[in-house]
Amino acid sequence: MNILLNDLLLLFISVLFLIFEEIDVSTTTALLCAIILAATSYLYSDKRWTSLLRLCYLILTVWNRAFFYTLPLLFYNAPLWKQKELNIPCVLLYLLPMIFHLNFHYLGFDLLWLLAMLFSLLLKQQTLSQQQLEQDYKKQRDTSRELAMILSEKNKNLLIQQEQEVRIATLNERNRIAREIHDNVGHLLSSALLQIGAIQAIFTQEELQEPLTNLRSTISTSMDSIR
């Protein structure tokens, strides 16, 4: 949106220059050609064709002063910066037509034209800086989202790992308790069964056999439950 506003502003400046020229076919043609050529910078990605058209337009600026006054608009859309460094050959190429139109009679207009070119250069730098800031913001935003996704995935894995560790610890504790019951209580019950068997062998009275048999059966049932 800012690029379009800058183009409209520079177009307005070019129109102001042309107002002081004699309005004829050449001024109208120069204005229309400048608008069309500026639009091709956004519509076509092939830089060879756009560069060739711009070169033809620069030749026309030498031939006609009306084309010369519309250069600030095309200057804004030219590749003025290369990897954050000013493209000096490109700038000199767009300033070259001024040599052919330098005239004391038009000195005021030439100075205003030079100021318009400088203004176009500053607008271009501001636009590129803003685009760079937007790219950095988008890159930082994407990086933050990626980090958030990674952290979320790590937290999820940690929760799963924690649940597994709790489950393993529970099973280990359960096995330990079962082993202790089997080794300790089971051993005591086995010893009790042996002692009851010994008592039954020693004391053969009938009135003791039935209680001892019931006791032996109860202990055996307890052994089975423990197992």
PDB file of C-alpha atoms in Angstrom:
ATOM      1  CA  MET A   1       0.000   0.000   0.000  1.00  0.00           C
ATOM      2  CA  ASN A   2       2.839   2.409   0.828  1.00  0.00           C
ATOM      3  CA  ILE A   3       4.511   1.631  -2.495  1.00  0.00           C
ATOM      4  CA  LEU A   4       1.343   2.578  -4.376  1.00  0.00           C
ATOM      5  CA  LEU A   5       1.038   5.828  -2.401  1.00  0.00           C
ATOM      6  CA  ASN A   6       4.669   6.667  -3.162  1.00  0.00           C
ATOM      7  CA  ASP A   7       4.069   6.019  -6.862  1.00  0.00           C
ATOM      8  CA  LEU A   8       1.019   8.276  -6.833  1.00  0.00           C
ATOM      9  CA  LEU A   9       2.988  10.993  -5.046  1.00  0.00           C
ATOM     10  CA  LEU A  10       5.811  10.854  -7.593  1.00  0.00           C
ATOM     11  CA  LEU A  11       3.263  10.773 -10.407  1.00  0.00           C
ATOM     12  CA  PHE A  12       1.719  13.914  -8.981  1.00  0.00           C
ATOM     13  CA  ILE A  13       5.150  15.577  -8.923  1.00  0.00           C
ATOM     14  CA  SER A  14       5.713  14.592 -12.553  1.00  0.00           C
ATOM     15  CA  VAL A  15       2.350  16.074 -13.490  1.00  0.00           C
ATOM     16  CA  LEU A  16       3.318  19.320 -11.769  1.00  0.00           C
ATOM     17  CA  PHE A  17       6.457  19.470 -13.905  1.00  0.00           C
ATOM     18  CA  LEU A  18       4.487  18.806 -17.073  1.00  0.00           C
ATOM     19  CA  ILE A  19       1.938  21.509 -16.282  1.00  0.00           C
ATOM     20  CA  PHE A  20       4.608  24.136 -16.945  1.00  0.00           C
ATOM     21  CA  GLU A  21       5.396  22.501 -20.271  1.00  0.00           C
ATOM     22  CA  GLU A  22       3.324  23.029 -23.355  1.00  0.00           C
ATOM     23  CA  ILE A  23       0.508  20.482 -23.222  1.00  0.00           C
ATOM     24  CA  ASP A  24       0.713  18.502 -26.433  1.00  0.00           C
ATOM     25  CA  VAL A  25       0.949  14.947 -27.651  1.00  0.00           C
ATOM     26  CA  SER A  26       4.510  14.497 -26.348  1.00  0.00           C
ATOM     27  CA  THR A  27       3.650  15.461 -22.741  1.00  0.00           C
ATOM     28  CA  THR A  28       0.593  13.210 -22.717  1.00  0.00           C
ATOM     29  CA  THR A  29       2.582  10.381 -24.289  1.00  0.00           C
ATOM     30  CA  ALA A  30       5.410  10.815 -21.783  1.00  0.00           C
ATOM     31  CA  LEU A  31       2.994  10.676 -18.861  1.00  0.00           C
ATOM     32  CA  LEU A  32       1.189   7.588 -20.172  1.00  0.00           C
ATOM     33  CA  CYS A  33       4.471   5.815 -20.963  1.00  0.00           C
ATOM     34  CA  ALA A  34       5.801   6.556 -17.481  1.00  0.00           C
ATOM     35  CA  ILE A  35       2.639   5.148 -15.878  1.00  0.00           C
ATOM     36  CA  ILE A  36       2.704   2.018 -18.048  1.00  0.00           C
ATOM     37  CA  LEU A  37       6.404   1.440 -17.508  1.00  0.00           C
ATOM     38  CA  ALA A  38       6.042   1.896 -13.733  1.00  0.00           C
ATOM     39  CA  ALA A  39       3.184  -0.627 -13.750  1.00  0.00           C
ATOM     40  CA  THR A  40       5.280  -3.206 -15.627  1.00  0.00           C
ATOM     41  CA  SER A  41       7.674  -3.280 -12.672  1.00  0.00           C
ATOM     42  CA  TYR A  42       4.912  -4.902 -10.600  1.00  0.00           C
ATOM     43  CA  LEU A  43       3.153  -6.921 -13.302  1.00  0.00           C
ATOM     44  CA  TYR A  44       6.143  -8.655 -14.905  1.00  0.00           C
ATOM     45  CA  SER A  45       8.903 -10.514 -13.112  1.00  0.00           C
ATOM     46  CA  ASP A  46      11.171 -10.711 -16.188  1.00  0.00           C
ATOM     47  CA  LYS A  47      13.741  -7.995 -15.457  1.00  0.00           C
ATOM     48  CA  ARG A  48      15.278  -8.208 -18.933  1.00  0.00           C
ATOM     49  CA  TRP A  49      12.184  -6.843 -20.655  1.00  0.00           C
ATOM     50  CA  THR A  50      11.573  -4.150 -18.050  1.00  0.00           C
ATOM     51  CA  SER A  51      15.242  -3.108 -18.162  1.00  0.00           C
ATOM     52  CA  LEU A  52      15.096  -2.873 -21.963  1.00  0.00           C
ATOM     53  CA  LEU A  53      11.955  -0.729 -21.791  1.00  0.00           C
ATOM     54  CA  ARG A  54      13.558   1.540 -19.215  1.00  0.00           C
ATOM     55  CA  LEU A  55      16.626   1.956 -21.401  1.00  0.00           C
ATOM     56  CA  CYS A  56      14.410   2.962 -24.328  1.00  0.00           C
ATOM     57  CA  TYR A  57      12.632   5.430 -22.075  1.00  0.00           C
ATOM     58  CA  LEU A  58      15.957   6.945 -20.970  1.00  0.00           C
ATOM     59  CA  ILE A  59      16.830   7.455 -24.636  1.00  0.00           C
ATOM     60  CA  LEU A  60      13.513   9.252 -25.104  1.00  0.00           C
ATOM     61  CA  THR A  61      14.329  11.553 -22.185  1.00  0.00           C
ATOM     62  CA  VAL A  62      17.329  12.817 -24.147  1.00  0.00           C
ATOM     63  CA  TRP A  63      15.108  13.491 -27.150  1.00  0.00           C
ATOM     64  CA  ASN A  64      12.159  15.139 -25.355  1.00  0.00           C
ATOM     65  CA  ARG A  65      12.077  17.177 -22.156  1.00  0.00           C
ATOM     66  CA  ALA A  66       8.600  15.900 -21.218  1.00  0.00           C
ATOM     67  CA  PHE A  67       9.988  12.396 -20.762  1.00  0.00           C
ATOM     68  CA  PHE A  68      12.794  13.909 -18.724  1.00  0.00           C
ATOM     69  CA  TYR A  69      10.381  15.365 -16.168  1.00  0.00           C
ATOM     70  CA  THR A  70       8.671  12.007 -15.534  1.00  0.00           C
ATOM     71  CA  LEU A  71      11.914  10.281 -14.573  1.00  0.00           C
ATOM     72  CA  PRO A  72      11.375  10.575 -10.756  1.00  0.00           C
ATOM     73  CA  LEU A  73       8.503   8.092 -11.045  1.00  0.00           C
ATOM     74  CA  LEU A  74      10.654   5.534 -12.880  1.00  0.00           C
ATOM     75  CA  PHE A  75      13.632   6.290 -10.674  1.00  0.00           C
ATOM     76  CA  TYR A  76      11.655   5.068  -7.657  1.00  0.00           C
ATOM     77  CA  ASN A  77      10.949   1.696  -9.320  1.00  0.00           C
ATOM     78  CA  ALA A  78      14.515   1.199 -10.540  1.00  0.00           C
ATOM     79  CA  PRO A  79      16.922  -1.232  -8.797  1.00  0.00           C
ATOM     80  CA  LEU A  80      18.682   1.521  -6.861  1.00  0.00           C
ATOM     81  CA  TRP A  81      19.907  -0.695  -4.032  1.00  0.00           C
ATOM     82  CA  LYS A  82      21.907  -3.882  -4.223  1.00  0.00           C
ATOM     83  CA  GLN A  83      22.377  -5.821  -0.952  1.00  0.00           C
ATOM     84  CA  LYS A  84      21.872  -2.717   1.209  1.00  0.00           C
ATOM     85  CA  GLU A  85      24.367  -0.745  -0.892  1.00  0.00           C
ATOM     86  CA  LEU A  86      23.480   2.010  -3.304  1.00  0.00           C
ATOM     87  CA  ASN A  87      23.643   0.933  -6.943  1.00  0.00           C
ATOM     88  CA  ILE A  88      25.822   3.830  -8.163  1.00  0.00           C
ATOM     89  CA  PRO A  89      25.819   2.884 -11.900  1.00  0.00           C
ATOM     90  CA  CYS A  90      22.035   2.764 -11.934  1.00  0.00           C
ATOM     91  CA  VAL A  91      21.750   6.136 -10.177  1.00  0.00           C
ATOM     92  CA  LEU A  92      24.214   7.759 -12.588  1.00  0.00           C
ATOM     93  CA  LEU A  93      22.353   6.285 -15.540  1.00  0.00           C
ATOM     94  CA  TYR A  94      19.119   7.951 -14.436  1.00  0.00           C
ATOM     95  CA  LEU A  95      20.891  11.244 -13.731  1.00  0.00           C
ATOM     96  CA  LEU A  96      22.660  11.223 -17.097  1.00  0.00           C
ATOM     97  CA  PRO A  97      19.763  12.841 -19.053  1.00  0.00           C
ATOM     98  CA  MET A  98      20.204  15.985 -16.956  1.00  0.00           C
ATOM     99  CA  ILE A  99      23.448  16.694 -18.845  1.00  0.00           C
ATOM    100  CA  PHE A 100      21.526  16.932 -22.120  1.00  0.00           C
ATOM    101  CA  HIS A 101      18.813  19.163 -20.675  1.00  0.00           C
ATOM    102  CA  LEU A 102      20.965  21.411 -18.488  1.00  0.00           C
ATOM    103  CA  ASN A 103      20.025  24.918 -19.498  1.00  0.00           C
ATOM    104  CA  PHE A 104      20.177  28.196 -17.607  1.00  0.00           C
ATOM    105  CA  HIS A 105      16.715  28.992 -18.928  1.00  0.00           C
ATOM    106  CA  TYR A 106      15.375  25.882 -17.149  1.00  0.00           C
ATOM    107  CA  LEU A 107      17.837  25.951 -14.254  1.00  0.00           C
ATOM    108  CA  GLY A 108      15.093  26.297 -11.632  1.00  0.00           C
ATOM    109  CA  PHE A 109      13.175  23.354 -13.053  1.00  0.00           C
ATOM    110  CA  ASP A 110      16.377  21.336 -13.297  1.00  0.00           C
ATOM    111  CA  LEU A 111      17.125  21.935  -9.628  1.00  0.00           C
ATOM    112  CA  LEU A 112      13.562  21.020  -8.694  1.00  0.00           C
ATOM    113  CA  TRP A 113      13.900  17.907 -10.839  1.00  0.00           C
ATOM    114  CA  LEU A 114      17.108  17.015  -9.012  1.00  0.00           C
ATOM    115  CA  LEU A 115      15.329  17.478  -5.672  1.00  0.00           C
ATOM    116  CA  ALA A 116      12.510  15.257  -6.927  1.00  0.00           C
ATOM    117  CA  MET A 117      15.051  12.577  -7.842  1.00  0.00           C
ATOM    118  CA  LEU A 118      16.619  12.844  -4.388  1.00  0.00           C
ATOM    119  CA  PHE A 119      13.157  12.619  -2.826  1.00  0.00           C
ATOM    120  CA  SER A 120      12.471   9.517  -4.930  1.00  0.00           C
ATOM    121  CA  LEU A 121      15.735   7.986  -3.737  1.00  0.00           C
ATOM    122  CA  LEU A 122      14.808   8.612  -0.095  1.00  0.00           C
ATOM    123  CA  LEU A 123      11.358   7.114  -0.631  1.00  0.00           C
ATOM    124  CA  LYS A 124      12.980   4.063  -2.188  1.00  0.00           C
ATOM    125  CA  GLN A 125      15.314   3.652   0.779  1.00  0.00           C
ATOM    126  CA  GLN A 126      12.425   4.024   3.221  1.00  0.00           C
ATOM    127  CA  THR A 127      10.356   1.460   1.319  1.00  0.00           C
ATOM    128  CA  LEU A 128      13.182  -1.070   1.270  1.00  0.00           C
ATOM    129  CA  SER A 129      13.825  -0.533   4.986  1.00  0.00           C
ATOM    130  CA  GLN A 130      10.173  -1.067   5.755  1.00  0.00           C
ATOM    131  CA  GLN A 131      10.070  -4.212   3.622  1.00  0.00           C
ATOM    132  CA  GLN A 132      13.155  -5.501   5.418  1.00  0.00           C
ATOM    133  CA  LEU A 133      11.512  -4.840   8.780  1.00  0.00           C
ATOM    134  CA  GLU A 134       8.390  -6.677   7.657  1.00  0.00           C
ATOM    135  CA  GLN A 135      10.470  -9.637   6.481  1.00  0.00           C
ATOM    136  CA  ASP A 136      12.387  -9.707   9.768  1.00  0.00           C
ATOM    137  CA  TYR A 137       9.107  -9.543  11.687  1.00  0.00           C
ATOM    138  CA  LYS A 138       7.585 -12.395   9.687  1.00  0.00           C
ATOM    139  CA  LYS A 139      10.762 -14.439  10.077  1.00  0.00           C
ATOM    140  CA  GLN A 140      10.818 -13.818  13.829  1.00  0.00           C
ATOM    141  CA  ARG A 141       7.113 -14.640  14.062  1.00  0.00           C
ATOM    142  CA  ASP A 142       7.588 -17.906  12.159  1.00  0.00           C
ATOM    143  CA  THR A 143      10.603 -18.735  14.327  1.00  0.00           C
ATOM    144  CA  SER A 144       8.572 -18.073  17.482  1.00  0.00           C
ATOM    145  CA  ARG A 145       5.764 -20.302  16.237  1.00  0.00           C
ATOM    146  CA  GLU A 146       8.244 -23.042  15.382  1.00  0.00           C
ATOM    147  CA  LEU A 147       9.850 -22.796  18.822  1.00  0.00           C
ATOM    148  CA  ALA A 148       6.423 -22.871  20.457  1.00  0.00           C
ATOM    149  CA  MET A 149       5.550 -26.031  18.519  1.00  0.00           C
ATOM    150  CA  ILE A 150       8.874 -27.635  19.469  1.00  0.00           C
ATOM    151  CA  LEU A 151       8.382 -26.755  23.141  1.00  0.00           C
ATOM    152  CA  SER A 152       4.827 -28.077  23.053  1.00  0.00           C
ATOM    153  CA  GLU A 153       6.034 -31.331  21.518  1.00  0.00           C
ATOM    154  CA  LYS A 154       8.808 -31.621  24.111  1.00  0.00           C
ATOM    155  CA  ASN A 155       6.351 -30.994  26.950  1.00  0.00           C
ATOM    156  CA  LYS A 156       4.067 -33.648  25.524  1.00  0.00           C
ATOM    157  CA  ASN A 157       6.941 -36.128  25.323  1.00  0.00           C
ATOM    158  CA  LEU A 158       7.997 -35.253  28.872  1.00  0.00           C
ATOM    159  CA  LEU A 159       4.467 -35.903  30.150  1.00  0.00           C
ATOM    160  CA  ILE A 160       4.381 -39.244  28.345  1.00  0.00           C
ATOM    161  CA  GLN A 161       7.821 -40.129  29.716  1.00  0.00           C
ATOM    162  CA  GLN A 162       6.737 -39.080  33.200  1.00  0.00           C
ATOM    163  CA  GLU A 163       3.623 -41.254  32.988  1.00  0.00           C
ATOM    164  CA  GLN A 164       5.739 -44.187  31.841  1.00  0.00           C
ATOM    165  CA  GLU A 165       8.183 -43.668  34.698  1.00  0.00           C
ATOM    166  CA  VAL A 166       5.306 -43.529  37.197  1.00  0.00           C
ATOM    167  CA  ARG A 167       3.834 -46.704  35.717  1.00  0.00           C
ATOM    168  CA  ILE A 168       7.190 -48.487  35.844  1.00  0.00           C
ATOM    169  CA  ALA A 169       7.778 -47.315  39.431  1.00  0.00           C
ATOM    170  CA  THR A 170       4.299 -48.540  40.387  1.00  0.00           C
ATOM    171  CA  LEU A 171       4.934 -51.936  38.828  1.00  0.00           C
ATOM    172  CA  ASN A 172       8.332 -52.208  40.520  1.00  0.00           C
ATOM    173  CA  GLU A 173       6.831 -51.326  43.894  1.00  0.00           C
ATOM    174  CA  ARG A 174       4.003 -53.791  43.354  1.00  0.00           C
ATOM    175  CA  ASN A 175       6.457 -56.536  42.466  1.00  0.00           C
ATOM    176  CA  ARG A 176       8.584 -55.696  45.507  1.00  0.00           C
ATOM    177  CA  ILE A 177       5.577 -55.899  47.837  1.00  0.00           C
ATOM    178  CA  ALA A 178       4.437 -59.153  46.236  1.00  0.00           C
ATOM    179  CA  ARG A 179       7.918 -60.611  46.562  1.00  0.00           C
ATOM    180  CA  GLU A 180       8.153 -59.613  50.220  1.00  0.00           C
ATOM    181  CA  ILE A 181       4.735 -61.097  50.959  1.00  0.00           C
ATOM    182  CA  HIS A 182       5.652 -64.287  49.178  1.00  0.00           C
ATOM    183  CA  ASP A 183       9.042 -64.566  50.842  1.00  0.00           C
ATOM    184  CA  ASN A 184       8.060 -63.529  54.362  1.00  0.00           C
ATOM    185  CA  VAL A 185       4.392 -64.263  54.952  1.00  0.00           C
ATOM    186  CA  GLY A 186       4.432 -67.260  52.630  1.00  0.00           C
ATOM    187  CA  HIS A 187       7.404 -68.668  54.481  1.00  0.00           C
ATOM    188  CA  LEU A 188       5.666 -68.208  57.819  1.00  0.00           C
ATOM    189  CA  LEU A 189       2.511 -69.900  56.550  1.00  0.00           C
ATOM    190  CA  SER A 190       4.555 -72.779  55.124  1.00  0.00           C
ATOM    191  CA  SER A 191       6.278 -73.119  58.463  1.00  0.00           C
ATOM    192  CA  ALA A 192       2.878 -73.107  60.181  1.00  0.00           C
ATOM    193  CA  LEU A 193       1.644 -75.902  57.890  1.00  0.00           C
ATOM    194  CA  LEU A 194       4.706 -77.969  58.701  1.00  0.00           C
ATOM    195  CA  GLN A 195       4.214 -77.408  62.432  1.00  0.00           C
ATOM    196  CA  ILE A 196       0.538 -78.425  62.195  1.00  0.00           C
ATOM    197  CA  GLY A 197       1.576 -81.546  60.332  1.00  0.00           C
ATOM    198  CA  ALA A 198       4.090 -82.318  63.063  1.00  0.00           C
ATOM    199  CA  ILE A 199       1.466 -81.762  65.776  1.00  0.00           C
ATOM    200  CA  GLN A 200      -0.964 -84.086  63.981  1.00  0.00           C
ATOM    201  CA  ALA A 201       1.747 -86.734  63.786  1.00  0.00           C
ATOM    202  CA  ILE A 202       2.639 -86.417  67.449  1.00  0.00           C
ATOM    203  CA  PHE A 203      -0.831 -86.009  68.939  1.00  0.00           C
ATOM    204  CA  THR A 204      -3.093 -88.623  67.498  1.00  0.00           C
ATOM    205  CA  GLN A 205      -6.119 -87.906  69.690  1.00  0.00           C
ATOM    206  CA  GLU A 206      -9.285 -87.790  67.649  1.00  0.00           C
ATOM    207  CA  GLU A 207     -10.557 -84.631  69.375  1.00  0.00           C
ATOM    208  CA  LEU A 208      -7.468 -82.742  68.108  1.00  0.00           C
ATOM    209  CA  GLN A 209      -7.510 -84.011  64.527  1.00  0.00           C
ATOM    210  CA  GLU A 210     -10.549 -82.149  63.360  1.00  0.00           C
ATOM    211  CA  PRO A 211      -9.496 -78.664  64.679  1.00  0.00           C
ATOM    212  CA  LEU A 212      -5.994 -79.170  63.347  1.00  0.00           C
ATOM    213  CA  THR A 213      -7.361 -80.252  59.969  1.00  0.00           C
ATOM    214  CA  ASN A 214      -9.573 -77.146  59.799  1.00  0.00           C
ATOM    215  CA  LEU A 215      -6.617 -74.955  60.775  1.00  0.00           C
ATOM    216  CA  ARG A 216      -4.453 -76.614  58.147  1.00  0.00           C
ATOM    217  CA  SER A 217      -7.147 -76.031  55.511  1.00  0.00           C
ATOM    218  CA  THR A 218      -7.441 -72.351  56.468  1.00  0.00           C
ATOM    219  CA  ILE A 219      -3.699 -71.808  56.246  1.00  0.00           C
ATOM    220  CA  SER A 220      -3.580 -73.600  52.890  1.00  0.00           C
ATOM    221  CA  THR A 221      -6.320 -71.325  51.571  1.00  0.00           C
ATOM    222  CA  SER A 222      -4.306 -68.323  52.795  1.00  0.00           C
ATOM    223  CA  MET A 223      -1.252 -69.650  50.967  1.00  0.00           C
ATOM    224  CA  ASP A 224      -3.258 -69.931  47.754  1.00  0.00           C
ATOM    225  CA  SER A 225      -4.529 -66.350  48.159  1.00  0.00           C
ATOM    226  CA  ILE A 226      -1.009 -65.048  48.726  1.00  0.00           C
ATOM    227  CA  ARG A 227       0.234 -66.841  45.640  1.00  0.00           C
TER     228      ARG A 227
END
